[in-house]
GROMACS .gro file of C-alpha atoms in nm:
model
  197
    1MET     CA    1  -0.544  -3.496   1.485
    2THR     CA    2  -0.586  -3.835   1.653
    3ASN     CA    3  -0.708  -3.997   1.332
    4TYR     CA    4  -0.422  -3.857   1.127
    5GLU     CA    5  -0.170  -3.965   1.392
    6MET     CA    6  -0.313  -4.317   1.388
    7VAL     CA    7  -0.260  -4.325   1.011
    8THR     CA    8   0.100  -4.203   1.034
    9GLU     CA    9   0.182  -4.453   1.310
   10LYS     CA   10   0.077  -4.735   1.079
   11ASP     CA   11   0.215  -4.581   0.760
   12LYS     CA   12   0.524  -4.359   0.794
   13THR     CA   13   0.506  -4.285   0.420
   14ASN     CA   14   0.160  -4.124   0.425
   15SER     CA   15   0.254  -3.776   0.310
   16LEU     CA   16  -0.104  -3.652   0.301
   17ALA     CA   17  -0.165  -3.737   0.667
   18PHE     CA   18   0.155  -3.558   0.774
   19THR     CA   19   0.045  -3.256   0.568
   20ARG     CA   20  -0.294  -3.252   0.740
   21ILE     CA   21  -0.127  -3.276   1.083
   22GLY     CA   22   0.091  -2.981   0.983
   23ASP     CA   23  -0.221  -2.787   0.879
   24LEU     CA   24  -0.383  -2.853   1.216
   25TRP     CA   25  -0.073  -2.740   1.404
   26TYR     CA   26  -0.054  -2.432   1.183
   27GLU     CA   27  -0.416  -2.341   1.260
   28ALA     CA   28  -0.335  -2.388   1.630
   29ARG     CA   29  -0.044  -2.143   1.583
   30ASN     CA   30   0.211  -2.404   1.685
   31TYR     CA   31   0.437  -2.317   1.394
   32GLN     CA   32   0.735  -2.535   1.480
   33SER     CA   33   0.517  -2.849   1.498
   34ALA     CA   34   0.356  -2.745   1.170
   35LEU     CA   35   0.694  -2.704   1.001
   36ASP     CA   36   0.815  -3.037   1.144
   37ASN     CA   37   0.515  -3.221   1.002
   38TYR     CA   38   0.542  -3.049   0.663
   39ALA     CA   39   0.906  -3.166   0.656
   40ARG     CA   40   0.791  -3.522   0.738
   41ALA     CA   41   0.535  -3.497   0.458
   42LYS     CA   42   0.807  -3.393   0.211
   43ASP     CA   43   1.034  -3.676   0.330
   44ALA     CA   44   0.753  -3.930   0.298
   45ASP     CA   45   0.676  -3.830  -0.063
   46ASN     CA   46   0.876  -3.551  -0.223
   47THR     CA   47   0.634  -3.543  -0.518
   48ASN     CA   48   0.337  -3.445  -0.300
   49PRO     CA   49   0.276  -3.076  -0.378
   50LEU     CA   50   0.071  -3.002  -0.064
   51PRO     CA   51   0.353  -2.956   0.191
   52TYR     CA   52   0.531  -2.715  -0.043
   53LYS     CA   53   0.214  -2.508  -0.085
   54ALA     CA   54   0.156  -2.504   0.291
   55LEU     CA   55   0.516  -2.395   0.352
   56ALA     CA   56   0.484  -2.122   0.087
   57ASN     CA   57   0.173  -1.989   0.260
   58ALA     CA   58   0.336  -2.002   0.603
   59TYR     CA   59   0.651  -1.823   0.489
   60SER     CA   60   0.448  -1.562   0.303
   61ARG     CA   61   0.237  -1.485   0.609
   62SER     CA   62   0.550  -1.446   0.819
   63GLY     CA   63   0.712  -1.208   0.567
   64LYS     CA   64   0.980  -1.452   0.447
   65TYR     CA   65   0.897  -1.396   0.081
   66LYS     CA   66   1.205  -1.554  -0.077
   67LEU     CA   67   1.146  -1.880   0.112
   68ALA     CA   68   0.778  -1.860   0.018
   69LEU     CA   69   0.876  -1.825  -0.349
   70GLN     CA   70   1.117  -2.121  -0.331
   71ASN     CA   71   0.850  -2.348  -0.184
   72LEU     CA   72   0.583  -2.224  -0.425
   73GLU     CA   73   0.814  -2.300  -0.719
   74GLU     CA   74   0.863  -2.651  -0.582
   75TYR     CA   75   0.485  -2.682  -0.543
   76LEU     CA   76   0.435  -2.571  -0.904
   77SER     CA   77   0.681  -2.834  -1.027
   78HIS     CA   78   0.451  -3.103  -0.880
   79SER     CA   79   0.109  -2.946  -0.932
   80ASP     CA   80  -0.115  -2.907  -1.235
   81ASN     CA   81  -0.046  -2.530  -1.259
   82THR     CA   82  -0.402  -2.405  -1.251
   83ASN     CA   83  -0.491  -2.042  -1.317
   84GLU     CA   84  -0.513  -1.990  -0.939
   85ASP     CA   85  -0.163  -2.138  -0.900
   86GLN     CA   86  -0.029  -1.891  -1.156
   87LEU     CA   87  -0.197  -1.601  -0.974
   88GLU     CA   88  -0.031  -1.707  -0.649
   89TYR     CA   89   0.299  -1.738  -0.832
   90VAL     CA   90   0.286  -1.382  -0.970
   91ARG     CA   91   0.202  -1.252  -0.620
   92ALA     CA   92   0.496  -1.447  -0.476
   93LEU     CA   93   0.733  -1.316  -0.743
   94TYR     CA   94   0.629  -0.959  -0.662
   95GLN     CA   95   0.660  -1.006  -0.286
   96ALA     CA   96   1.003  -1.167  -0.327
   97GLN     CA   97   1.106  -0.861  -0.533
   98SER     CA   98   1.156  -1.059  -0.855
   99TYR     CA   99   1.001  -0.763  -1.032
  100CYS     CA  100   1.097  -0.833  -1.394
  101ASP     CA  101   0.967  -1.192  -1.372
  102ALA     CA  102   0.651  -1.068  -1.199
  103ALA     CA  103   0.593  -0.812  -1.475
  104LYS     CA  104   0.631  -1.073  -1.750
  105LEU     CA  105   0.394  -1.318  -1.584
  106ALA     CA  106   0.136  -1.051  -1.490
  107GLU     CA  107   0.129  -0.926  -1.848
  108LYS     CA  108   0.078  -1.281  -1.974
  109LEU     CA  109  -0.200  -1.356  -1.722
  110ILE     CA  110  -0.405  -1.037  -1.770
  111GLY     CA  111  -0.534  -1.147  -2.110
  112SER     CA  112  -0.670  -1.477  -1.977
  113GLN     CA  113  -0.871  -1.324  -1.691
  114THR     CA  114  -1.243  -1.252  -1.691
  115ASP     CA  115  -1.282  -1.143  -1.328
  116ALA     CA  116  -1.251  -0.762  -1.293
  117ALA     CA  117  -1.090  -0.783  -0.947
  118ARG     CA  118  -0.815  -1.013  -1.077
  119ILE     CA  119  -0.753  -0.792  -1.378
  120THR     CA  120  -0.721  -0.494  -1.143
  121GLU     CA  121  -0.481  -0.679  -0.912
  122LEU     CA  122  -0.266  -0.801  -1.203
  123THR     CA  123  -0.258  -0.452  -1.356
  124GLY     CA  124  -0.129  -0.318  -1.023
  125ILE     CA  125   0.134  -0.591  -0.994
  126LEU     CA  126   0.239  -0.525  -1.354
  127GLY     CA  127   0.267  -0.149  -1.305
  128PHE     CA  128   0.447  -0.159  -0.970
  129SER     CA  129   0.681  -0.430  -1.102
  130GLN     CA  130   0.761  -0.221  -1.409
  131VAL     CA  131   0.859   0.072  -1.182
  132ASN     CA  132   1.124  -0.153  -1.024
  133CYS     CA  133   1.219  -0.316  -1.354
  134ASN     CA  134   1.315   0.018  -1.515
  135ASP     CA  135   1.016   0.043  -1.750
  136SER     CA  136   0.889   0.382  -1.638
  137MET     CA  137   0.662   0.447  -1.935
  138GLY     CA  138   0.499   0.102  -1.914
  139ALA     CA  139   0.462   0.154  -1.540
  140LEU     CA  140   0.296   0.491  -1.593
  141THR     CA  141   0.047   0.345  -1.840
  142ASN     CA  142  -0.041   0.048  -1.621
  143LEU     CA  143  -0.053   0.237  -1.293
  144ARG     CA  144  -0.288   0.494  -1.445
  145LYS     CA  145  -0.513   0.203  -1.539
  146TYR     CA  146  -0.476   0.048  -1.195
  147PHE     CA  147  -0.564   0.366  -1.006
  148SER     CA  148  -0.867   0.424  -1.231
  149MET     CA  149  -0.988   0.063  -1.186
  150GLN     CA  150  -0.922   0.010  -0.814
  151ASP     CA  151  -1.170   0.114  -0.547
  152PRO     CA  152  -0.999   0.408  -0.370
  153LYS     CA  153  -1.084   0.252  -0.032
  154LYS     CA  154  -0.865  -0.048  -0.122
  155ILE     CA  155  -0.559   0.155  -0.220
  156LEU     CA  156  -0.296   0.148   0.055
  157PRO     CA  157  -0.088   0.457   0.140
  158GLY     CA  158   0.226   0.279   0.020
  159ALA     CA  159   0.077   0.251  -0.330
  160TYR     CA  160   0.035   0.629  -0.345
  161LEU     CA  161   0.394   0.675  -0.230
  162GLU     CA  162   0.524   0.435  -0.497
  163TYR     CA  163   0.319   0.618  -0.760
  164GLY     CA  164   0.468   0.944  -0.636
  165LYS     CA  165   0.818   0.798  -0.673
  166LEU     CA  166   0.742   0.710  -1.034
  167PHE     CA  167   0.629   1.066  -1.108
  168LEU     CA  168   0.943   1.200  -0.937
  169LYS     CA  169   1.156   0.970  -1.150
  170LEU     CA  170   0.982   1.106  -1.461
  171GLY     CA  171   1.038   1.466  -1.350
  172MET     CA  172   0.665   1.532  -1.299
  173LEU     CA  173   0.705   1.711  -0.967
  174ASP     CA  174   0.347   1.836  -0.921
  175SER     CA  175   0.204   1.486  -0.965
  176ALA     CA  176   0.476   1.340  -0.743
  177GLY     CA  177   0.391   1.588  -0.467
  178ALA     CA  178   0.019   1.519  -0.495
  179TYR     CA  179   0.065   1.143  -0.457
  180TYR     CA  180   0.321   1.176  -0.179
  181THR     CA  181   0.070   1.392   0.007
  182LYS     CA  182  -0.205   1.130  -0.045
  183GLY     CA  183   0.027   0.861   0.086
  184ILE     CA  184   0.124   1.064   0.392
  185GLU     CA  185  -0.239   1.152   0.470
  186GLY     CA  186  -0.341   0.788   0.449
  187ASP     CA  187  -0.053   0.661   0.664
  188THR     CA  188  -0.185   0.590   1.014
  189THR     CA  189   0.149   0.517   1.182
  190LYS     CA  190   0.250   0.748   1.466
  191ASN     CA  191   0.611   0.780   1.352
  192LYS     CA  192   0.603   0.911   0.995
  193SER     CA  193   0.971   1.005   0.975
  194ASP     CA  194   1.044   0.743   0.705
  195VAL     CA  195   0.751   0.861   0.497
  196TYR     CA  196   0.851   1.226   0.529
  197ARG     CA  197   1.209   1.141   0.435
   0.00000   0.00000   0.00000
């Protein structure tokens, strides 16, 4: 911290140093100081992608997915758009509930992946996005793939509930009931009234 502060005292336009100070404050859980320094980094050089990426991560971790998406899009406009950047972007689109855009990008990215875990994740994002983008048959196809590919220990109760909703939408009541039951059984919250509703 001291070294970075010495740099910024001498050079108020050193965006990288302000970004690193923000990272240190973020790791120390002093979020306001982190945000202040990321803002200084953006002001010092608005073409530096690092503060936007850091802000996207911070907003995502705090559940502010639309702000995370906005900052990630700004980051992408200044970065080299690596495969990893695109994977983060599709995750951000899904979390921000931009389902149709998430589905399009996930479908595009699946073909370029070689890692089985990434293919599985993208298949899940594609399927769950299609449910919310009114492509029930595409969702059914992709979610069947996802559930057959994914380790059952890694499937969250909410995923079973969403799958149940898809079956209900398609009028497949037995399958809907089976997946609702799986979701309820896996839910560890004490108050399950929302789930039962």
